[in-house]
Amino acid sequence: MCEKHMKQESQDVPTLGRRSVFGRIWAGLVALAILEGGWLISLILRAKRKEGAASNSVQIIDVGEMTQFIPGQVTAVPQGRFFLSCLEDGRLIALSRTCTHLGCTLPWNVEKKQFICPCHGSTFDERGEVLTAPAVRPLDYYPVKIENGVIKVDVSKPMKRETFDLSQTARV
Ligand code: FES
């Protein structure tokens, strides 16, 4: 073997070794990135499945017989954290007791026939509409159903709204 070839070989061996090491490190990093990506995707999918299950879970509160409620009456339903308001025309609307300004709990004032917020003074009528600011949005409501004369309220999710309309109510 000539000196030139020997010199060439001695230069090639370390170069190939370094390439091989970098190649393995690179392959390792790619594999790690793929594993991490898969793990992240599985976390996201699991969270979405949980979210979907929670939003699909229906929580129905059985409020009682229709005959218990008279027009103009607003009744607190503590187990559902809402008020059942029987409007003058006999329609029912289930109103969240959470003020839409900053979330304080609202009491119903029987004498004034208003919800009056103890925190900053917003007032709402029996339909949950704003009478006095600072709140600007009506109270959230929950869907009401009447089955065989029994009132049922779905409290799984409060419904936001911009204004009152009859689709938010139920009637026999
Ligand atoms: S929280 Fe009700 S008015 Fe502010």
Short mmCIF file of C-alpha atoms and ligand atoms in Angstrom, two decimals:
data_model
loop_
_atom_site.label_atom_id
_atom_site.label_comp_id
_atom_site.label_asym_id
_atom_site.label_seq_id
_atom_site.Cartn_x
_atom_site.Cartn_y
_atom_site.Cartn_z
CA MET A 1 0.00 0.00 0.00
CA CYS A 2 1.42 3.37 -0.94
CA GLU A 3 1.81 6.20 1.51
CA LYS A 4 -0.82 8.28 -0.28
CA HIS A 5 -3.47 5.56 0.15
CA MET A 6 -2.61 5.04 3.80
CA LYS A 7 -2.93 8.75 4.48
CA GLN A 8 -6.27 8.84 2.69
CA GLU A 9 -7.60 5.87 4.69
CA SER A 10 -6.52 7.38 8.00
CA GLN A 11 -8.41 10.58 7.13
CA ASP A 12 -11.55 8.70 6.01
CA VAL A 13 -12.01 6.53 9.10
CA PRO A 14 -12.63 9.35 11.64
CA THR A 15 -14.83 11.24 9.17
CA LEU A 16 -17.12 8.23 8.64
CA GLY A 17 -17.20 7.64 12.41
CA ARG A 18 -18.29 11.21 13.13
CA ARG A 19 -20.95 11.02 10.43
CA SER A 20 -22.22 7.82 11.86
CA VAL A 21 -22.43 9.28 15.39
CA PHE A 22 -24.20 12.43 14.18
CA GLY A 23 -26.55 10.28 12.13
CA ARG A 24 -27.47 8.23 15.18
CA ILE A 25 -27.97 11.34 17.33
CA TRP A 26 -30.14 12.84 14.60
CA ALA A 27 -32.20 9.67 14.29
CA GLY A 28 -32.60 9.59 18.06
CA LEU A 29 -33.80 13.18 18.14
CA VAL A 30 -36.28 12.53 15.33
CA ALA A 31 -37.60 9.46 17.16
CA LEU A 32 -37.89 11.50 20.38
CA ALA A 33 -39.77 14.26 18.56
CA ILE A 34 -42.16 11.70 17.04
CA LEU A 35 -42.79 10.12 20.46
CA GLU A 36 -43.34 13.52 22.05
CA GLY A 37 -45.73 14.53 19.25
CA GLY A 38 -47.70 11.31 19.69
CA TRP A 39 -47.87 11.85 23.44
CA LEU A 40 -49.12 15.44 22.96
CA ILE A 41 -51.75 14.32 20.44
CA SER A 42 -52.98 11.62 22.82
CA LEU A 43 -53.23 14.20 25.63
CA ILE A 44 -55.24 16.57 23.41
CA LEU A 45 -57.56 13.77 22.25
CA ARG A 46 -58.12 12.62 25.83
CA ALA A 47 -58.95 16.20 26.95
CA LYS A 48 -61.37 16.63 24.01
CA ARG A 49 -63.09 13.32 24.83
CA LYS A 50 -63.51 14.41 28.46
CA GLU A 51 -64.83 17.81 27.36
CA GLY A 52 -67.31 16.16 24.98
CA ALA A 53 -68.51 13.79 27.69
CA ALA A 54 -68.98 16.68 30.12
CA SER A 55 -70.91 18.78 27.63
CA ASN A 56 -73.09 15.79 26.71
CA SER A 57 -73.94 14.97 30.31
CA VAL A 58 -77.47 16.16 30.95
CA GLN A 59 -78.46 17.18 34.45
CA ILE A 60 -82.19 17.42 34.86
CA ILE A 61 -83.74 18.94 37.97
CA ASP A 62 -87.28 17.90 38.70
CA VAL A 63 -88.88 21.09 40.06
CA GLY A 64 -92.38 19.80 40.75
CA GLU A 65 -95.94 19.97 39.48
CA MET A 66 -97.11 22.85 37.27
CA THR A 67 -99.95 23.56 39.69
CA GLN A 68 -97.46 24.74 42.38
CA PHE A 69 -96.58 27.85 40.39
CA ILE A 70 -98.80 30.84 39.77
CA PRO A 71 -98.29 33.75 37.36
CA GLY A 72 -96.04 36.46 38.79
CA GLN A 73 -94.32 34.06 41.19
CA VAL A 74 -90.53 33.68 41.28
CA THR A 75 -89.27 30.63 43.18
CA ALA A 76 -85.70 29.85 44.19
CA VAL A 77 -84.65 26.29 43.34
CA PRO A 78 -81.54 25.83 45.51
CA GLN A 79 -80.62 22.33 44.27
CA GLY A 80 -80.31 23.69 40.74
CA ARG A 81 -78.95 27.13 41.69
CA PHE A 82 -81.62 28.91 39.64
CA PHE A 83 -84.96 30.69 39.96
CA LEU A 84 -88.11 29.45 38.28
CA SER A 85 -90.07 32.48 37.16
CA CYS A 86 -93.71 32.03 36.23
CA LEU A 87 -94.50 34.95 33.92
CA GLU A 88 -97.85 36.75 33.81
CA ASP A 89 -98.97 34.69 30.80
CA GLY A 90 -98.19 31.42 32.62
CA ARG A 91 -94.97 30.72 30.72
CA LEU A 92 -92.02 29.48 32.74
CA ILE A 93 -88.41 30.53 32.50
CA ALA A 94 -85.53 29.16 34.60
CA LEU A 95 -83.07 31.94 35.38
CA SER A 96 -79.51 31.59 36.60
CA ARG A 97 -78.96 33.27 39.94
CA THR A 98 -75.55 34.56 38.84
CA CYS A 99 -75.32 38.27 38.05
CA THR A 100 -74.03 38.83 34.50
CA HIS A 101 -71.90 41.78 35.64
CA LEU A 102 -69.26 40.12 37.83
CA GLY A 103 -70.93 36.94 39.01
CA CYS A 104 -72.45 37.76 42.40
CA THR A 105 -75.38 35.66 43.58
CA LEU A 106 -78.71 37.39 43.11
CA PRO A 107 -81.65 37.39 45.48
CA TRP A 108 -85.24 37.99 44.31
CA ASN A 109 -86.86 41.00 45.96
CA VAL A 110 -90.54 40.09 46.37
CA GLU A 111 -91.71 43.65 47.12
CA LYS A 112 -89.91 45.31 44.23
CA LYS A 113 -90.39 42.29 41.95
CA GLN A 114 -86.78 42.49 40.81
CA PHE A 115 -83.51 40.68 41.17
CA ILE A 116 -81.26 43.20 42.92
CA CYS A 117 -77.54 42.53 42.91
CA PRO A 118 -75.99 43.11 46.34
CA CYS A 119 -72.57 43.86 44.80
CA HIS A 120 -73.01 46.81 42.43
CA GLY A 121 -76.75 47.30 42.27
CA SER A 122 -77.71 45.88 38.87
CA THR A 123 -81.38 44.98 38.69
CA PHE A 124 -83.20 42.47 36.49
CA ASP A 125 -86.89 41.86 35.88
CA GLU A 126 -88.80 38.56 36.20
CA ARG A 127 -87.70 37.60 32.67
CA GLY A 128 -84.06 38.20 33.61
CA GLU A 129 -83.73 41.34 31.49
CA VAL A 130 -81.51 44.16 32.72
CA LEU A 131 -83.34 47.09 34.31
CA THR A 132 -80.31 48.84 35.80
CA ALA A 133 -76.60 48.75 34.84
CA PRO A 134 -73.72 48.05 35.34
CA ALA A 135 -74.87 44.64 34.04
CA VAL A 136 -75.57 44.85 30.31
CA ARG A 137 -76.62 41.30 29.50
CA PRO A 138 -79.77 39.46 30.64
CA LEU A 139 -79.46 36.62 33.14
CA ASP A 140 -78.52 33.27 31.63
CA TYR A 141 -81.37 30.78 31.45
CA TYR A 142 -81.76 27.00 31.50
CA PRO A 143 -84.04 25.04 29.16
CA VAL A 144 -87.37 24.08 30.76
CA LYS A 145 -89.54 21.11 29.74
CA ILE A 146 -92.92 20.07 31.04
CA GLU A 147 -93.58 16.34 31.04
CA ASN A 148 -96.93 15.03 32.30
CA GLY A 149 -97.48 18.24 34.23
CA VAL A 150 -94.05 18.05 35.89
CA ILE A 151 -91.52 20.83 35.33
CA LYS A 152 -88.02 19.70 34.44
CA VAL A 153 -85.03 21.99 34.04
CA ASP A 154 -81.81 21.04 32.29
CA VAL A 155 -79.03 22.67 34.31
CA SER A 156 -76.11 21.10 32.43
CA LYS A 157 -75.18 24.41 30.83
CA PRO A 158 -76.41 27.99 31.37
CA MET A 159 -77.59 29.55 28.11
CA LYS A 160 -76.32 33.04 27.32
CA ARG A 161 -78.58 35.44 25.43
CA GLU A 162 -78.76 39.03 24.24
CA THR A 163 -82.47 39.49 24.82
CA PHE A 164 -85.60 37.69 26.01
CA ASP A 165 -87.69 35.66 23.59
CA LEU A 166 -90.39 33.03 24.00
CA SER A 167 -88.14 30.16 22.89
CA GLN A 168 -86.43 30.49 26.29
CA THR A 169 -89.69 29.63 28.07
CA ALA A 170 -92.01 26.63 28.39
CA ARG A 171 -95.74 26.38 28.61
CA VAL A 172 -98.21 23.54 29.06
S1 FES B 1 -71.85 41.67 40.21
FE1 FES B 1 -73.89 42.24 40.07
S2 FES B 1 -73.83 44.31 39.60
FE2 FES B 1 -71.78 43.76 39.77
#
